[in-house]
Coordinates of C-alpha atoms in Angstrom, one line a residue:
M1 CA 13.0 -6.4 -50.6
D2 CA 10.0 -7.4 -52.7
T3 CA 6.7 -8.3 -51.1
E4 CA 6.8 -12.0 -51.9
R5 CA 10.3 -12.5 -50.5
Q6 CA 9.6 -10.4 -47.4
V7 CA 6.4 -12.3 -46.6
S8 CA 8.1 -15.7 -47.2
E9 CA 11.0 -14.8 -44.9
I10 CA 8.7 -13.7 -42.1
F11 CA 6.5 -16.8 -42.3
S12 CA 9.7 -19.0 -42.4
Q13 CA 10.8 -17.4 -39.1
Y14 CA 7.3 -18.0 -37.7
E15 CA 7.5 -21.7 -38.6
S16 CA 10.9 -21.9 -36.9
G17 CA 9.5 -20.4 -33.8
V18 CA 6.6 -22.9 -33.9
A19 CA 9.0 -25.8 -34.2
Y20 CA 11.0 -24.6 -31.2
K21 CA 7.9 -24.2 -29.0
N22 CA 6.7 -27.7 -30.0
G23 CA 10.0 -29.1 -28.6
L24 CA 9.7 -27.6 -25.2
G25 CA 8.9 -30.2 -22.5
K26 CA 7.2 -33.5 -23.0
R27 CA 4.1 -32.1 -24.7
G28 CA 5.4 -28.9 -26.3
L29 CA 4.5 -25.4 -25.2
Y30 CA 1.1 -25.1 -26.9
R31 CA -0.5 -28.4 -25.7
Q32 CA 1.0 -28.1 -22.2
N33 CA -0.4 -24.5 -21.8
R34 CA -3.8 -25.7 -23.0
I35 CA -3.8 -28.5 -20.4
N36 CA -2.6 -26.2 -17.6
E37 CA -5.4 -23.7 -18.4
R38 CA -8.0 -26.5 -18.1
F39 CA -6.6 -27.8 -14.8
Y40 CA -6.6 -24.3 -13.3
A41 CA -10.1 -23.6 -14.4
G42 CA -11.3 -27.0 -12.9
D43 CA -12.0 -28.9 -16.1
Q44 CA -9.7 -31.7 -14.8
W45 CA -11.5 -34.8 -16.2
Y46 CA -11.4 -33.6 -19.8
G47 CA -10.4 -36.4 -22.1
A48 CA -10.4 -39.0 -19.4
H49 CA -13.3 -40.9 -21.0
C50 CA -14.6 -42.1 -17.6
G51 CA -18.2 -42.2 -18.7
E52 CA -21.3 -40.9 -16.9
T53 CA -21.9 -43.8 -14.5
R54 CA -20.1 -42.4 -11.5
P55 CA -19.4 -38.9 -10.0
L56 CA -16.1 -37.5 -11.1
V57 CA -14.9 -35.5 -8.0
R58 CA -12.3 -32.8 -8.2
H59 CA -10.6 -31.0 -5.3
N60 CA -9.0 -28.0 -7.2
L61 CA -5.7 -27.4 -5.4
I62 CA -4.1 -25.8 -8.4
K63 CA -6.5 -22.9 -8.5
R64 CA -6.2 -22.4 -4.7
I65 CA -2.4 -22.4 -4.8
G66 CA -2.4 -20.2 -7.9
D67 CA -4.8 -17.6 -6.5
Y68 CA -2.8 -17.4 -3.2
K69 CA 0.5 -16.9 -5.0
M70 CA -0.8 -14.4 -7.5
A71 CA -2.3 -12.4 -4.6
M72 CA 1.1 -12.6 -2.8
V73 CA 2.9 -11.2 -5.9
G74 CA 0.4 -8.6 -7.1
S75 CA -1.4 -7.4 -3.9
N76 CA 1.4 -5.1 -2.6
P77 CA 0.8 -1.4 -3.6
V78 CA 3.4 -0.3 -6.0
S79 CA 4.5 3.2 -7.0
V80 CA 7.1 4.2 -9.6
Q81 CA 9.8 6.9 -9.1
F82 CA 11.6 8.2 -12.2
A83 CA 15.0 9.8 -12.1
A84 CA 17.6 11.0 -14.6
D85 CA 21.1 9.6 -14.3
G86 CA 23.8 12.2 -14.1
V87 CA 21.5 14.8 -12.5
D88 CA 21.6 15.7 -8.8
A89 CA 18.4 15.0 -6.9
T90 CA 18.9 16.1 -3.3
V91 CA 16.4 16.4 -0.6
A92 CA 16.6 20.2 -0.8
M93 CA 15.8 20.0 -4.5
G94 CA 12.8 17.8 -3.7
E95 CA 11.4 20.4 -1.2
E96 CA 11.9 23.2 -3.8
V97 CA 10.0 21.2 -6.4
R98 CA 7.1 20.6 -4.0
R99 CA 6.9 24.3 -3.2
S100 CA 7.0 25.3 -6.8
R101 CA 4.2 22.8 -7.7
A102 CA 2.1 24.2 -4.9
A103 CA 2.7 27.8 -6.1
Y104 CA 1.9 26.8 -9.7
C105 CA -1.4 25.3 -8.6
A106 CA -2.1 28.5 -6.6
G107 CA -1.9 30.5 -9.9
E108 CA 1.8 31.4 -10.2
K109 CA 2.3 30.3 -13.8
D110 CA 6.1 30.9 -13.8
A111 CA 6.7 28.9 -10.6
L112 CA 7.8 25.8 -12.6
T113 CA 10.5 27.8 -14.5
F114 CA 13.9 27.3 -12.8
D115 CA 17.2 29.1 -13.2
G116 CA 20.6 27.5 -13.0
D117 CA 22.1 24.4 -14.6
G118 CA 18.7 22.8 -15.3
A119 CA 18.8 20.1 -12.6
M120 CA 15.8 21.6 -10.8
Q121 CA 13.8 21.6 -14.1
I122 CA 14.7 18.0 -14.7
N123 CA 13.8 17.0 -11.2
S124 CA 10.5 18.7 -11.5
V125 CA 9.8 16.8 -14.7
M126 CA 10.8 13.5 -13.2
T127 CA 8.5 14.1 -10.2
A128 CA 5.7 14.9 -12.7
L129 CA 6.4 11.7 -14.7
S130 CA 6.2 9.7 -11.4
D131 CA 2.7 11.2 -10.7
Y132 CA 1.7 10.9 -14.3
F133 CA 2.4 7.1 -14.2
K134 CA -0.4 6.8 -11.7
V135 CA -2.8 8.7 -13.9
T136 CA -1.8 6.7 -17.0
A137 CA -2.2 3.4 -15.0
E138 CA -5.7 4.4 -14.0
R139 CA -6.6 5.3 -17.6
L140 CA -5.3 2.0 -19.0
K141 CA -6.8 0.0 -16.1
L142 CA -3.4 -1.4 -15.2
P143 CA -4.6 -3.4 -12.2
M144 CA -6.9 -5.4 -14.4
L145 CA -4.1 -5.9 -16.9
Q146 CA -1.8 -7.1 -14.1
D147 CA -4.4 -9.6 -12.9
E148 CA -4.7 -11.0 -16.4
L149 CA -1.0 -11.1 -16.9
L150 CA -0.3 -12.8 -13.6
K151 CA -2.9 -15.5 -14.4
K152 CA -1.3 -16.1 -17.8
A153 CA 2.2 -16.2 -16.2
Y154 CA 1.1 -18.7 -13.6
Q155 CA -0.7 -20.9 -16.1
T156 CA 1.8 -20.8 -19.0
G157 CA 5.0 -19.6 -17.3
T158 CA 5.2 -16.3 -19.2
G159 CA 3.2 -13.1 -19.2
V160 CA 3.7 -10.4 -21.9
L161 CA 2.5 -6.7 -21.7
Y162 CA 2.6 -5.0 -25.1
T163 CA 2.5 -1.2 -25.2
Y164 CA 1.7 0.6 -28.5
W165 CA 0.7 4.0 -29.8
D166 CA -3.0 4.4 -30.4
S167 CA -3.6 7.4 -32.7
R168 CA -7.3 7.2 -32.1
V169 CA -7.2 8.2 -28.4
R170 CA -8.8 11.5 -27.6
T171 CA -6.9 13.4 -24.9
G172 CA -9.2 16.5 -24.5
L173 CA -6.1 18.7 -25.0
F174 CA -5.5 21.2 -27.7
A175 CA -2.3 22.5 -29.4
D176 CA -3.5 26.1 -29.5
E177 CA -5.3 28.5 -27.2
A178 CA -8.2 28.8 -29.6
K179 CA -8.8 25.1 -29.2
T180 CA -9.0 24.4 -32.9
R181 CA -6.2 21.8 -33.1
P182 CA -7.0 18.8 -30.8
I183 CA -4.2 16.6 -29.6
T184 CA -4.9 13.0 -30.3
G185 CA -3.0 9.8 -29.7
D186 CA -1.7 8.1 -26.6
I187 CA -0.2 4.8 -25.4
A188 CA -2.4 1.7 -25.0
C189 CA -1.6 -1.7 -23.5
E190 CA -2.6 -5.3 -24.2
V191 CA -1.7 -8.6 -22.5
L192 CA -0.6 -11.1 -25.1
D193 CA -0.7 -14.9 -25.0
I194 CA 2.8 -16.3 -25.0
E195 CA 1.6 -18.7 -27.7
N196 CA 1.3 -15.7 -30.0
V197 CA 4.7 -14.2 -29.3
Y198 CA 7.9 -15.5 -31.0
F199 CA 11.4 -14.4 -30.1
G200 CA 14.0 -14.3 -32.8
D201 CA 16.6 -15.9 -30.4
P202 CA 14.7 -18.3 -28.1
T203 CA 17.8 -18.8 -26.0
E204 CA 18.1 -15.1 -25.1
A205 CA 16.1 -14.0 -22.0
D206 CA 16.7 -10.3 -22.5
V207 CA 13.9 -8.9 -24.6
Q208 CA 15.9 -5.9 -25.8
A209 CA 18.7 -8.2 -27.1
Q210 CA 16.4 -10.0 -29.5
P211 CA 17.2 -9.7 -33.2
Y212 CA 13.4 -9.6 -33.9
I213 CA 10.1 -10.4 -32.3
L214 CA 7.0 -11.8 -34.1
L215 CA 3.5 -11.0 -32.8
V216 CA 0.9 -13.4 -34.4
R217 CA -2.9 -13.1 -34.4
R218 CA -5.9 -14.2 -36.3
E219 CA -8.0 -11.4 -37.8
S220 CA -10.9 -11.2 -40.2
V221 CA -10.2 -10.8 -43.9
E222 CA -12.4 -7.7 -44.1
A223 CA -10.6 -6.0 -41.3
L224 CA -7.2 -6.8 -42.9
R225 CA -8.3 -5.5 -46.3
R226 CA -9.6 -2.3 -44.7
Q227 CA -6.3 -1.8 -42.9
A228 CA -4.3 -2.5 -46.2
R229 CA -6.4 0.2 -48.0
R230 CA -5.7 2.6 -45.1
Y231 CA -1.9 2.2 -45.9
H232 CA -2.5 2.5 -49.7
R233 CA -1.5 -1.0 -50.6
P234 CA -1.8 -2.1 -54.3
Q235 CA -5.2 -3.5 -55.2
A236 CA -3.6 -6.8 -56.2
E237 CA -2.2 -7.3 -52.7
I238 CA -5.5 -6.3 -51.1
D239 CA -7.3 -8.9 -53.3
A240 CA -4.6 -11.5 -52.3
I241 CA -5.7 -11.2 -48.6
K242 CA -7.8 -14.3 -48.2
A243 CA -8.8 -16.6 -45.4
D244 CA -6.3 -19.4 -44.7
K245 CA -6.3 -22.5 -42.6
D246 CA -5.0 -22.4 -39.1
T247 CA -1.2 -22.6 -39.1
G248 CA 1.4 -23.4 -36.5
F249 CA 0.0 -24.5 -33.1
M250 CA -3.5 -23.8 -34.3
A251 CA -3.4 -26.7 -36.7
G252 CA -3.7 -30.1 -35.0
D253 CA -3.7 -29.0 -31.3
R254 CA -7.2 -27.5 -31.3
A255 CA -9.9 -29.5 -29.6
A256 CA -12.5 -31.0 -31.8
D257 CA -15.4 -29.2 -30.1
E258 CA -13.8 -25.7 -30.4
P259 CA -15.2 -23.4 -33.1
R260 CA -13.1 -22.7 -36.3
D261 CA -12.5 -19.2 -37.5
A262 CA -12.9 -20.0 -41.2
D263 CA -13.2 -16.4 -42.4
K264 CA -9.9 -15.2 -40.7
A265 CA -6.3 -15.1 -41.8
T266 CA -3.1 -15.3 -39.9
V267 CA -1.4 -12.0 -39.6
I268 CA 2.1 -11.4 -38.3
T269 CA 3.7 -8.1 -37.0
K270 CA 7.4 -8.3 -37.0
L271 CA 9.5 -5.9 -34.8
W272 CA 13.2 -5.5 -35.3
K273 CA 16.1 -3.1 -34.8
E274 CA 17.6 -1.7 -37.9
W275 CA 21.1 -0.5 -37.2
N276 CA 22.9 2.2 -39.1
E277 CA 26.0 1.5 -41.2
D278 CA 28.6 2.1 -38.5
G279 CA 26.6 0.2 -35.9
T280 CA 26.4 3.1 -33.5
G281 CA 22.6 3.5 -33.5
F282 CA 19.4 1.9 -34.5
A283 CA 15.7 2.4 -35.1
V284 CA 13.0 0.0 -34.0
K285 CA 10.8 -0.8 -37.0
A286 CA 7.8 -3.0 -37.6
V287 CA 5.9 -4.5 -40.6
T288 CA 2.6 -6.3 -40.8
V289 CA 2.1 -9.1 -43.3
C290 CA -0.2 -12.0 -44.0
K291 CA 0.0 -14.8 -46.6
G292 CA 0.5 -13.2 -50.0
A293 CA 0.4 -9.5 -49.0
V294 CA 2.0 -6.8 -46.9
V295 CA -0.9 -5.3 -44.8
R296 CA 1.2 -2.4 -43.5
P297 CA 4.6 -1.6 -44.9
A298 CA 7.6 -1.1 -42.7
W299 CA 7.4 1.9 -40.3
E300 CA 9.4 3.3 -37.4
L301 CA 7.8 3.0 -34.0
G302 CA 9.6 6.1 -32.8
V303 CA 10.8 4.5 -29.6
R304 CA 14.2 3.1 -28.9
L305 CA 13.0 0.0 -27.0
Y306 CA 11.0 -3.0 -27.9
P307 CA 7.6 -2.1 -26.4
L308 CA 7.2 -5.5 -24.7
A309 CA 7.7 -6.2 -21.0
V310 CA 8.0 -9.9 -20.1
F311 CA 7.3 -11.5 -16.7
R312 CA 8.4 -15.2 -16.2
W313 CA 7.0 -17.1 -13.3
E314 CA 9.9 -19.5 -13.3
S315 CA 13.0 -19.0 -15.5
R316 CA 14.3 -21.7 -17.8
A317 CA 18.0 -22.0 -18.4
N318 CA 19.0 -20.5 -21.8
C319 CA 15.3 -20.0 -22.8
A320 CA 13.3 -16.9 -23.5
Y321 CA 10.1 -18.6 -22.3
G322 CA 9.2 -19.2 -18.7
D323 CA 8.0 -22.3 -16.9
S324 CA 4.7 -22.9 -15.1
E325 CA 4.3 -24.5 -11.7
V326 CA 0.9 -25.9 -12.8
T327 CA 2.8 -28.4 -15.1
F328 CA 4.3 -30.1 -12.0
L329 CA 1.2 -29.9 -9.9
I330 CA -1.0 -31.8 -12.4
P331 CA 0.2 -35.4 -11.3
N332 CA -0.7 -34.7 -7.7
Q333 CA -4.0 -33.2 -8.8
I334 CA -4.9 -36.2 -10.8
A335 CA -4.0 -38.6 -8.0
I336 CA -6.1 -36.6 -5.5
N337 CA -9.1 -36.5 -7.9
R338 CA -8.9 -40.3 -8.5
M339 CA -8.7 -41.2 -4.9
L340 CA -11.5 -38.9 -3.9
T341 CA -13.7 -40.3 -6.7
A342 CA -12.9 -43.8 -5.6
G343 CA -13.8 -42.9 -2.0
V344 CA -17.1 -41.2 -2.9
W345 CA -18.0 -44.2 -5.1
A346 CA -17.3 -46.7 -2.3
V347 CA -19.5 -44.7 0.1
M348 CA -22.3 -44.6 -2.4
N349 CA -22.1 -48.3 -2.9
M350 CA -22.2 -48.9 0.8
G351 CA -25.2 -46.6 1.3
M352 CA -27.0 -47.9 -1.8
P353 CA -25.8 -51.4 -2.4
I354 CA -26.6 -53.4 -5.5
M355 CA -29.9 -55.3 -5.4
V356 CA -30.0 -58.8 -6.8
V357 CA -33.6 -60.0 -7.6
N358 CA -34.6 -63.6 -8.5
G359 CA -36.7 -63.1 -11.6
D360 CA -38.3 -66.5 -11.4
V361 CA -39.8 -65.6 -8.0
V362 CA -40.4 -61.9 -8.3
T363 CA -42.4 -61.3 -11.5
G364 CA -43.4 -57.7 -11.1
D365 CA -41.4 -54.5 -11.8
V366 CA -38.8 -53.6 -9.2
S367 CA -38.1 -49.8 -8.8
N368 CA -36.1 -50.0 -5.5
D369 CA -38.4 -47.2 -4.1
P370 CA -38.7 -47.0 -0.3
G371 CA -41.8 -48.9 0.9
Q372 CA -42.3 -50.8 -2.4
V373 CA -44.2 -54.1 -1.9
L374 CA -42.9 -57.1 -3.9
K375 CA -45.2 -60.0 -4.6
V376 CA -43.4 -63.3 -4.1
Y377 CA -45.0 -66.6 -4.9
G378 CA -43.6 -69.7 -3.1
G379 CA -42.5 -71.0 0.2
A380 CA -40.4 -69.4 2.9
E381 CA -37.2 -70.3 1.2
D382 CA -38.4 -68.7 -2.0
V383 CA -39.2 -65.5 -0.1
S384 CA -35.8 -65.3 1.6
A385 CA -34.0 -65.9 -1.7
A386 CA -36.1 -63.5 -3.8
V387 CA -34.1 -60.3 -3.0
R388 CA -30.7 -59.7 -1.5
Y389 CA -28.1 -57.0 -1.5
V390 CA -24.5 -57.3 -2.6
N391 CA -22.4 -55.6 0.1
P392 CA -19.2 -54.0 -1.3
P393 CA -15.9 -54.4 0.5
A394 CA -15.2 -51.9 3.3
F395 CA -13.3 -48.8 2.2
S396 CA -9.9 -48.7 4.0
S397 CA -9.4 -45.8 6.4
E398 CA -5.8 -45.7 5.3
A399 CA -7.0 -44.6 1.8
D400 CA -8.9 -41.7 3.4
R401 CA -5.9 -40.7 5.4
M402 CA -3.7 -40.9 2.3
I403 CA -6.0 -38.5 0.4
W404 CA -5.8 -35.8 3.0
S405 CA -2.1 -36.4 3.6
L406 CA -1.5 -35.9 -0.1
I407 CA -3.6 -32.7 -0.1
D408 CA -1.8 -31.3 2.9
N409 CA 1.6 -32.2 1.6
T410 CA 0.9 -30.7 -1.8
L411 CA -0.2 -27.4 -0.2
T412 CA 2.7 -27.3 2.2
Q413 CA 5.3 -28.1 -0.5
S414 CA 3.8 -25.4 -2.7
G415 CA 4.3 -22.9 0.1
A416 CA 0.5 -22.6 0.8
N417 CA 0.1 -23.8 4.4
D418 CA -2.9 -23.1 6.6
A419 CA -1.4 -19.9 8.0
A420 CA -0.6 -18.6 4.5
L421 CA -4.1 -19.3 3.2
G422 CA -5.8 -17.8 6.3
D423 CA -7.2 -21.1 7.6
V424 CA -6.3 -20.2 11.2
A425 CA -8.1 -18.4 14.0
P426 CA -6.4 -14.9 14.4
N427 CA -5.8 -15.3 18.1
N428 CA -2.1 -14.4 18.0
T429 CA -1.5 -11.8 15.4
S430 CA 2.3 -11.7 15.8
A431 CA 2.7 -15.5 15.6
I432 CA 0.5 -15.7 12.5
L433 CA 2.4 -12.9 10.8
A434 CA 5.7 -14.6 11.6
V435 CA 4.4 -17.9 10.1
R436 CA 3.0 -16.1 7.0
E437 CA 6.3 -14.3 6.6
A438 CA 8.3 -17.5 6.7
A439 CA 5.9 -19.2 4.2
S440 CA 6.2 -16.3 1.8
L441 CA 10.0 -16.2 1.8
P442 CA 10.2 -18.5 -1.3
M443 CA 8.0 -16.1 -3.1
Q444 CA 10.5 -13.3 -2.9
L445 CA 12.3 -14.5 -6.1
V446 CA 9.0 -14.4 -8.0
K447 CA 8.2 -11.0 -6.6
A448 CA 11.7 -9.7 -7.6
R449 CA 11.0 -10.8 -11.2
Y450 CA 7.6 -9.2 -11.1
Y451 CA 9.0 -5.8 -9.8
A452 CA 11.7 -5.9 -12.5
F453 CA 8.9 -6.4 -15.0
Y454 CA 7.1 -3.4 -13.5
E455 CA 10.2 -1.3 -13.8
E456 CA 10.5 -2.3 -17.5
V457 CA 6.9 -1.2 -18.1
A458 CA 7.7 2.1 -16.5
R459 CA 10.8 2.6 -18.7
I460 CA 8.8 1.8 -21.9
W461 CA 6.1 4.2 -20.9
A462 CA 8.6 6.9 -20.2
E463 CA 10.2 6.2 -23.7
F464 CA 6.8 6.8 -25.3
W465 CA 6.3 10.0 -23.4
V466 CA 9.6 11.6 -24.3
T467 CA 9.6 10.5 -28.0
Q468 CA 5.9 10.6 -28.9
Y469 CA 4.2 13.3 -26.8
G470 CA 5.9 16.4 -28.0
A471 CA 4.5 19.5 -26.4
R472 CA 1.5 18.6 -24.3
A473 CA 0.4 19.0 -20.7
L474 CA 0.5 16.0 -18.3
K475 CA -2.5 15.4 -16.2
M476 CA -1.7 15.5 -12.5
R477 CA -3.9 14.3 -9.6
D478 CA -2.7 15.0 -6.1
E479 CA -3.6 16.8 -2.9
S480 CA -4.0 20.0 -4.9
G481 CA -6.7 18.5 -7.1
T482 CA -6.5 17.8 -10.8
W483 CA -4.2 20.1 -12.8
Y484 CA -1.9 20.0 -15.9
F485 CA 1.9 20.1 -15.9
P486 CA 3.5 21.8 -18.9
F487 CA 5.7 19.2 -20.7
D488 CA 7.8 19.0 -23.9
G489 CA 9.0 15.5 -24.5
A490 CA 11.6 16.5 -27.1
R491 CA 13.6 18.4 -24.4
Y492 CA 14.2 15.2 -22.4
R493 CA 14.5 12.4 -24.9
D494 CA 18.3 12.4 -24.6
L495 CA 18.2 11.8 -20.8
L496 CA 19.0 8.4 -19.4
I497 CA 15.7 7.9 -17.5
T498 CA 15.6 5.2 -14.8
A499 CA 12.6 3.8 -12.9
R500 CA 12.5 2.5 -9.4
V501 CA 9.6 0.6 -7.9
D502 CA 8.6 1.3 -4.3
V503 CA 6.6 -1.5 -2.7
G504 CA 4.2 -1.0 0.2
A505 CA 3.0 -3.5 2.8
A506 CA -0.1 -5.6 2.0
T507 CA -0.6 -8.0 4.9
V508 CA -4.0 -8.7 6.4
W509 CA -3.2 -6.6 9.4
S510 CA -1.2 -3.8 7.7
E511 CA -4.1 -1.2 8.0
S512 CA -4.8 -2.1 11.6
Q513 CA -1.1 -1.8 12.5
C514 CA -0.9 1.5 10.7
V515 CA -3.9 3.0 12.6
Q516 CA -2.5 1.8 15.9
T517 CA 0.9 3.4 15.2
L518 CA -0.8 6.7 14.2
D519 CA -2.9 6.6 17.3
S520 CA 0.2 6.2 19.5
L521 CA 2.0 9.1 17.7
L522 CA -1.0 11.4 18.0
E523 CA -1.5 10.6 21.7
R524 CA 2.2 11.4 22.4
G525 CA 1.9 14.7 20.5
V526 CA 4.3 13.7 17.8
L527 CA 1.7 14.3 15.1
T528 CA -0.9 17.1 14.7
V529 CA -4.5 16.3 13.8
E530 CA -3.9 17.3 10.2
Q531 CA -0.8 15.1 9.9
Y532 CA -2.7 12.2 11.5
L533 CA -5.7 12.4 9.2
K534 CA -3.5 12.9 6.1
R535 CA -1.8 9.5 6.8
L536 CA -4.8 7.4 7.5
P537 CA -5.3 4.4 5.2
K538 CA -7.4 5.4 2.2
G539 CA -11.1 4.7 2.5
L540 CA -10.9 3.9 6.2
V541 CA -12.9 7.0 7.3
P542 CA -15.9 8.4 5.3
D543 CA -15.6 12.0 4.2
L544 CA -12.0 12.2 5.3
E545 CA -11.5 15.6 3.5
G546 CA -14.4 17.1 5.4
L547 CA -12.9 15.8 8.7
R548 CA -9.6 17.3 7.8
R549 CA -11.1 20.7 7.2
D550 CA -13.0 20.5 10.6
A551 CA -9.7 19.6 12.3
A552 CA -7.9 22.6 10.7
D553 CA -10.7 24.9 12.0
N554 CA -10.8 23.4 15.5
P555 CA -7.6 21.7 16.6
A556 CA -8.8 21.2 20.1
A557 CA -8.0 18.3 22.3
E558 CA -11.7 17.2 22.4
L559 CA -11.6 16.9 18.5
I560 CA -8.5 14.7 18.7
D561 CA -10.3 12.4 21.1
G562 CA -13.4 12.3 18.8
V563 CA -11.2 11.5 15.8
I564 CA -9.5 8.6 17.6
E565 CA -12.8 7.2 18.8
E566 CA -14.3 7.4 15.3
V567 CA -11.3 5.7 13.7
A568 CA -11.2 3.0 16.4
A569 CA -14.9 2.3 15.8
V570 CA -14.4 2.0 12.1
D571 CA -11.3 -0.2 12.6
A572 CA -13.1 -2.5 15.0

């Protein structure tokens, strides 16, 4: 396919995607998302044209509800366990894998070599991948990406995490013992705005079933020309890369006070699956284009999945894009702001009523300052009629009750009652936990979608590891310290690797309950001191490792009592 035809086809697909998004809802996806973002941030009087003569009050319920729900979804500690379908993974095998890892860390370099049918070797690798997920998540700052993704999903309905191969990443590893051939390249992640992601079939919710996906961004002309030279594009195409006007949603829906990126061009990266002739296999390919030029010609990603994981806050029927709760909270928010503003204005008028001055009698300047003396010439009647105040009508108490009733009902209907938000005195922990649990039940569906998204991220990362890593060591960080697990991705790329998310508790009292349970088990002799200290919540006791070493050297009863007293003091 020639360059002009290829670019024209991709931009035609882009325009079709823009038209579909403009037809979603009453305002279209772009404008609605912009409004939602402003209301969440607190800019809730934007465009109201109310002037500057009165205070414009806002009581930001949307942010409070959103922050609570995002915390409910993302606060639980999550771990990922990988497994290979068709391979036995018994408890006995797990114990053997743990012993072999300990022996390898102790210096037995052949401890990770297993005999037999290979099941032990595969289980050892799957355990290593589970631990390596934590290391990779720390390197990529996954918790920060999750916070950003959850916020975008709550505001716009859809959050997208894009994983790609970054050849510039330095690993610190070498392919030879002489350390002359450094190993470079690793995965990187980016949270994308749903406004910049276009699905080929907008009625298909399954990302992997999409015929193609378009990723759109604005980039400087200089950077695009530099990228085109890197991929040896013809000089005529490099010169054809020029700044263009904003297209799609960027043209016409941008606020007048927002800056324009005049020296940038719209660039589109298209991902698609190219099937072989008999339809039994495919390769995921990509191409990057802008108006009039191909910036990077088609290349294979090397993975067998679209590297995008999508989290939808609320699912739409027959739609690839999610729905936001903010859209339906905005009418309540506007009503609350208007009533509060009217109430504040009424109180201000009652406290500082309008002064009416007879200009024929009072000839001097009137400043309304306390203690000002006004000279009035005339008789007693002239003095009494010189100045008076216009008292406004009394503000109805029913209006005030209506305001707070609407606020309470909005919070309650959104599942954010006082117990859920923590606006209660913790006098009865069990009762509060029961109320919080009941309030959080509707969030289970959102949590289920989020954990499915998390598993999809894990599968995409595992796909990169087995297809792109080749022979390199995986960094492990566990109770043995930091060490490197020997790994050759090519040996495991034909396995059907699955990911399972394990979710921990994240209630306000979870750590306290954990410590109380451990205390009880230690006092009954079920746990040793070493087992007790090993299971304490992380960060609860300073220098916990030193305390564990002391416990191993002196497991006396008085040490047990000292440990319990110290933990109880910290917990209190």
